[in-house]
Amino acid sequence: MTVDPPIHLAQPEDADEIAAMSRELIEHGLPWGWRPARVLKAIRHPETNVAVVRAERELVAFGIMEYLESDAYLVLFAVAKAWQRKGVGSALLRWLEASAAVAGAQRIRLDTRRDNVAARTFYNELGYHEVVIQRGRYSEAVDGIRLEKWLRTAGGESP
Ligand SMILES: CC(C)(COP(=O)(O)OP(=O)(O)OC[C@H]1O[C@@H](n2cnc3c(N)ncnc32)[C@H](O)[C@@H]1OP(=O)(O)O)[C@@H](O)C(=O)NCCC(=O)NCCS
């Protein structure tokens, strides 16, 4: 079943839940880097887009994207377990991509754990290409993979 809950820019009061979701679904087994204060800073940062999907009072998904010159970097991205495989991640990522394109980004880059098969499959399905293995990216034992997607070429056309 595909669902389509609304996507919004995050508000300061979303910071605690985003940080908790990052700790549980993304940073498990690693030191907790995205604590509420850091998330709050991202929400308030003019060059960072923090988007959330909420269903009533529940945080369903979030994504944090930074804009850097002609690239955008997807810093964190997660969908709550109960909401996975319903199209929410695809909808949220497309929303962030559209926002990045409007902001002038040519390319989106991101890193994920090498052993995160679900994320790698998800990003591949959405048109992201794996460009390099990053040995020891997250810890001595946890490698990363860099992925990227071109939104348009340097000449301005869609790829
Ligand atoms: C990766 C993640 C964001 C996907 O979100 P989602 O809402 O479940 O994704 P969608 O429902 O839009 O899936 C789109 C497609 O991606 C692929 N996919 C998604 N989850 C998958 C999984 N667990 N295993 C294999 N393929 C998967 C499938 O091709 C899927 O299409 P299908 O369901 O029709 O087969 C989600 O599993 C998640 O939050 N994981 C934990 C946090 C994380 O790893 N974040 C990314 C790294 S920072």
PDB file of N, CA and C and ligand atoms in Angstrom, residues 25-26 75-80 83-91 111-113 116-119 121-123 125-126, ligand 1:
ATOM      1  N   LEU A  25      17.492   4.845  14.185  1.00  0.00           N
ATOM      2  CA  LEU A  25      17.464   4.234  12.849  1.00  0.00           C
ATOM      3  C   LEU A  25      18.718   4.468  12.026  1.00  0.00           C
ATOM      4  N   ILE A  26      19.483   5.524  12.355  1.00  0.00           N
ATOM      5  CA  ILE A  26      20.654   5.839  11.524  1.00  0.00           C
ATOM      6  C   ILE A  26      21.957   5.660  12.299  1.00  0.00           C
ATOM      7  N   VAL A  75      22.062  14.905   4.422  1.00  0.00           N
ATOM      8  CA  VAL A  75      22.817  14.612   5.640  1.00  0.00           C
ATOM      9  C   VAL A  75      22.214  13.429   6.379  1.00  0.00           C
ATOM     10  N   LEU A  76      20.917  13.457   6.601  1.00  0.00           N
ATOM     11  CA  LEU A  76      20.221  12.405   7.347  1.00  0.00           C
ATOM     12  C   LEU A  76      18.865  12.186   6.696  1.00  0.00           C
ATOM     13  N   PHE A  77      18.407  10.919   6.739  1.00  0.00           N
ATOM     14  CA  PHE A  77      17.123  10.622   6.099  1.00  0.00           C
ATOM     15  C   PHE A  77      16.580   9.338   6.729  1.00  0.00           C
ATOM     16  N   ALA A  78      15.361   9.344   7.190  1.00  0.00           N
ATOM     17  CA  ALA A  78      14.800   8.124   7.781  1.00  0.00           C
ATOM     18  C   ALA A  78      13.275   8.151   7.763  1.00  0.00           C
ATOM     19  N   VAL A  79      12.735   6.955   7.692  1.00  0.00           N
ATOM     20  CA  VAL A  79      11.283   6.731   7.775  1.00  0.00           C
ATOM     21  C   VAL A  79      11.057   5.799   8.974  1.00  0.00           C
ATOM     22  N   ALA A  80      10.116   6.133   9.851  1.00  0.00           N
ATOM     23  CA  ALA A  80       9.825   5.297  11.023  1.00  0.00           C
ATOM     24  C   ALA A  80       9.478   3.879  10.571  1.00  0.00           C
ATOM     25  N   TRP A  83       6.213   2.774   9.126  1.00  0.00           N
ATOM     26  CA  TRP A  83       5.781   3.445   7.900  1.00  0.00           C
ATOM     27  C   TRP A  83       6.645   3.081   6.692  1.00  0.00           C
ATOM     28  N   GLN A  84       7.599   2.177   6.897  1.00  0.00           N
ATOM     29  CA  GLN A  84       8.484   1.838   5.769  1.00  0.00           C
ATOM     30  C   GLN A  84       7.779   0.971   4.731  1.00  0.00           C
ATOM     31  N   ARG A  85       8.278   1.010   3.518  1.00  0.00           N
ATOM     32  CA  ARG A  85       7.765   0.261   2.357  1.00  0.00           C
ATOM     33  C   ARG A  85       6.345   0.675   1.979  1.00  0.00           C
ATOM     34  N   LYS A  86       6.022   1.943   2.192  1.00  0.00           N
ATOM     35  CA  LYS A  86       4.704   2.468   1.797  1.00  0.00           C
ATOM     36  C   LYS A  86       4.863   3.663   0.866  1.00  0.00           C
ATOM     37  N   GLY A  87       6.085   3.897   0.385  1.00  0.00           N
ATOM     38  CA  GLY A  87       6.301   5.008  -0.540  1.00  0.00           C
ATOM     39  C   GLY A  87       6.600   6.344   0.120  1.00  0.00           C
ATOM     40  N   VAL A  88       6.634   6.376   1.460  1.00  0.00           N
ATOM     41  CA  VAL A  88       6.866   7.655   2.154  1.00  0.00           C
ATOM     42  C   VAL A  88       8.275   8.181   1.862  1.00  0.00           C
ATOM     43  N   GLY A  89       9.265   7.275   1.939  1.00  0.00           N
ATOM     44  CA  GLY A  89      10.649   7.703   1.681  1.00  0.00           C
ATOM     45  C   GLY A  89      10.789   8.256   0.272  1.00  0.00           C
ATOM     46  N   SER A  90      10.199   7.593  -0.704  1.00  0.00           N
ATOM     47  CA  SER A  90      10.287   8.066  -2.093  1.00  0.00           C
ATOM     48  C   SER A  90       9.668   9.456  -2.220  1.00  0.00           C
ATOM     49  N   ALA A  91       8.495   9.641  -1.616  1.00  0.00           N
ATOM     50  CA  ALA A  91       7.810  10.938  -1.717  1.00  0.00           C
ATOM     51  C   ALA A  91       8.641  12.040  -1.059  1.00  0.00           C
ATOM     52  N   ASP A 111      25.944   9.977   1.784  1.00  0.00           N
ATOM     53  CA  ASP A 111      26.724   8.821   2.231  1.00  0.00           C
ATOM     54  C   ASP A 111      25.814   7.931   3.046  1.00  0.00           C
ATOM     55  N   THR A 112      26.010   6.634   2.904  1.00  0.00           N
ATOM     56  CA  THR A 112      25.280   5.712   3.766  1.00  0.00           C
ATOM     57  C   THR A 112      26.207   4.572   4.154  1.00  0.00           C
ATOM     58  N   ARG A 113      25.786   3.811   5.147  1.00  0.00           N
ATOM     59  CA  ARG A 113      26.619   2.686   5.561  1.00  0.00           C
ATOM     60  C   ARG A 113      26.682   1.647   4.443  1.00  0.00           C
ATOM     61  N   ASN A 116      24.206  -1.149   4.732  1.00  0.00           N
ATOM     62  CA  ASN A 116      22.781  -0.781   4.761  1.00  0.00           C
ATOM     63  C   ASN A 116      22.143  -1.093   3.395  1.00  0.00           C
ATOM     64  N   VAL A 117      21.818  -2.365   3.224  1.00  0.00           N
ATOM     65  CA  VAL A 117      21.314  -2.827   1.925  1.00  0.00           C
ATOM     66  C   VAL A 117      19.985  -2.151   1.589  1.00  0.00           C
ATOM     67  N   ALA A 118      19.135  -1.956   2.599  1.00  0.00           N
ATOM     68  CA  ALA A 118      17.827  -1.317   2.351  1.00  0.00           C
ATOM     69  C   ALA A 118      18.030   0.079   1.772  1.00  0.00           C
ATOM     70  N   ALA A 119      18.909   0.865   2.410  1.00  0.00           N
ATOM     71  CA  ALA A 119      19.128   2.247   1.938  1.00  0.00           C
ATOM     72  C   ALA A 119      19.769   2.246   0.554  1.00  0.00           C
ATOM     73  N   THR A 121      19.545   0.024  -1.793  1.00  0.00           N
ATOM     74  CA  THR A 121      18.538  -0.366  -2.789  1.00  0.00           C
ATOM     75  C   THR A 121      17.568   0.785  -3.034  1.00  0.00           C
ATOM     76  N   PHE A 122      17.148   1.407  -1.935  1.00  0.00           N
ATOM     77  CA  PHE A 122      16.213   2.544  -2.025  1.00  0.00           C
ATOM     78  C   PHE A 122      16.805   3.662  -2.893  1.00  0.00           C
ATOM     79  N   TYR A 123      18.038   4.062  -2.587  1.00  0.00           N
ATOM     80  CA  TYR A 123      18.633   5.168  -3.352  1.00  0.00           C
ATOM     81  C   TYR A 123      18.884   4.758  -4.809  1.00  0.00           C
ATOM     82  N   GLU A 125      17.078   2.716  -6.523  1.00  0.00           N
ATOM     83  CA  GLU A 125      15.744   2.770  -7.162  1.00  0.00           C
ATOM     84  C   GLU A 125      15.376   4.199  -7.543  1.00  0.00           C
ATOM     85  N   LEU A 126      15.849   5.165  -6.746  1.00  0.00           N
ATOM     86  CA  LEU A 126      15.492   6.568  -6.994  1.00  0.00           C
ATOM     87  C   LEU A 126      16.527   7.277  -7.868  1.00  0.00           C
TER      88      LEU A 126
HETATM   89  C1  LIG B   1      15.841   3.430   3.451  1.00  0.00           C
HETATM   90  C2  LIG B   1      14.468   4.014   3.864  1.00  0.00           C
HETATM   91  C3  LIG B   1      14.623   5.528   3.987  1.00  0.00           C
HETATM   92  C4  LIG B   1      13.431   3.692   2.777  1.00  0.00           C
HETATM   93  O1  LIG B   1      12.203   4.367   3.071  1.00  0.00           O
HETATM   94  P1  LIG B   1      10.774   3.753   2.628  1.00  0.00           P
HETATM   95  O2  LIG B   1       9.727   4.758   2.903  1.00  0.00           O
HETATM   96  O3  LIG B   1      10.618   2.425   3.266  1.00  0.00           O
HETATM   97  O4  LIG B   1      10.987   3.580   1.056  1.00  0.00           O
HETATM   98  P2  LIG B   1       9.870   3.382  -0.091  1.00  0.00           P
HETATM   99  O5  LIG B   1       8.673   2.725   0.484  1.00  0.00           O
HETATM  100  O6  LIG B   1       9.667   4.705  -0.765  1.00  0.00           O
HETATM  101  O7  LIG B   1      10.633   2.356  -1.055  1.00  0.00           O
HETATM  102  C5  LIG B   1      10.928   2.620  -2.421  1.00  0.00           C
HETATM  103  C6  LIG B   1      11.726   1.450  -2.962  1.00  0.00           C
HETATM  104  O8  LIG B   1      13.025   1.370  -2.333  1.00  0.00           O
HETATM  105  C7  LIG B   1      13.412  -0.011  -2.168  1.00  0.00           C
HETATM  106  N1  LIG B   1      13.455  -0.373  -0.751  1.00  0.00           N
HETATM  107  C8  LIG B   1      13.016   0.355   0.303  1.00  0.00           C
HETATM  108  N2  LIG B   1      13.236  -0.305   1.470  1.00  0.00           N
HETATM  109  C9  LIG B   1      13.834  -1.475   1.123  1.00  0.00           C
HETATM  110  C10 LIG B   1      14.290  -2.592   1.888  1.00  0.00           C
HETATM  111  N3  LIG B   1      14.172  -2.653   3.226  1.00  0.00           N
HETATM  112  N4  LIG B   1      14.857  -3.635   1.220  1.00  0.00           N
HETATM  113  C11 LIG B   1      14.985  -3.607  -0.124  1.00  0.00           C
HETATM  114  N5  LIG B   1      14.540  -2.568  -0.907  1.00  0.00           N
HETATM  115  C12 LIG B   1      13.988  -1.520  -0.279  1.00  0.00           C
HETATM  116  C13 LIG B   1      12.304  -0.829  -2.860  1.00  0.00           C
HETATM  117  O9  LIG B   1      12.666  -0.965  -4.232  1.00  0.00           O
HETATM  118  C14 LIG B   1      11.092   0.082  -2.693  1.00  0.00           C
HETATM  119  O10 LIG B   1      10.065  -0.177  -3.610  1.00  0.00           O
HETATM  120  P3  LIG B   1       8.989  -1.359  -3.304  1.00  0.00           P
HETATM  121  O11 LIG B   1       8.547  -1.204  -1.867  1.00  0.00           O
HETATM  122  O12 LIG B   1       7.901  -1.105  -4.308  1.00  0.00           O
HETATM  123  O13 LIG B   1       9.732  -2.647  -3.521  1.00  0.00           O
HETATM  124  C15 LIG B   1      13.979   3.387   5.203  1.00  0.00           C
HETATM  125  O14 LIG B   1      14.115   1.972   5.118  1.00  0.00           O
HETATM  126  C16 LIG B   1      14.713   3.865   6.435  1.00  0.00           C
HETATM  127  O15 LIG B   1      14.403   4.905   6.980  1.00  0.00           O
HETATM  128  N6  LIG B   1      15.686   3.099   6.930  1.00  0.00           N
HETATM  129  C17 LIG B   1      16.392   3.425   8.180  1.00  0.00           C
HETATM  130  C18 LIG B   1      17.228   4.690   8.106  1.00  0.00           C
HETATM  131  C19 LIG B   1      18.164   4.692   6.927  1.00  0.00           C
HETATM  132  O16 LIG B   1      18.796   3.685   6.599  1.00  0.00           O
HETATM  133  N7  LIG B   1      18.298   5.871   6.285  1.00  0.00           N
HETATM  134  C20 LIG B   1      19.094   6.030   5.070  1.00  0.00           C
HETATM  135  C21 LIG B   1      20.522   6.219   5.343  1.00  0.00           C
HETATM  136  S1  LIG B   1      20.866   7.761   6.130  1.00  0.00           S
END
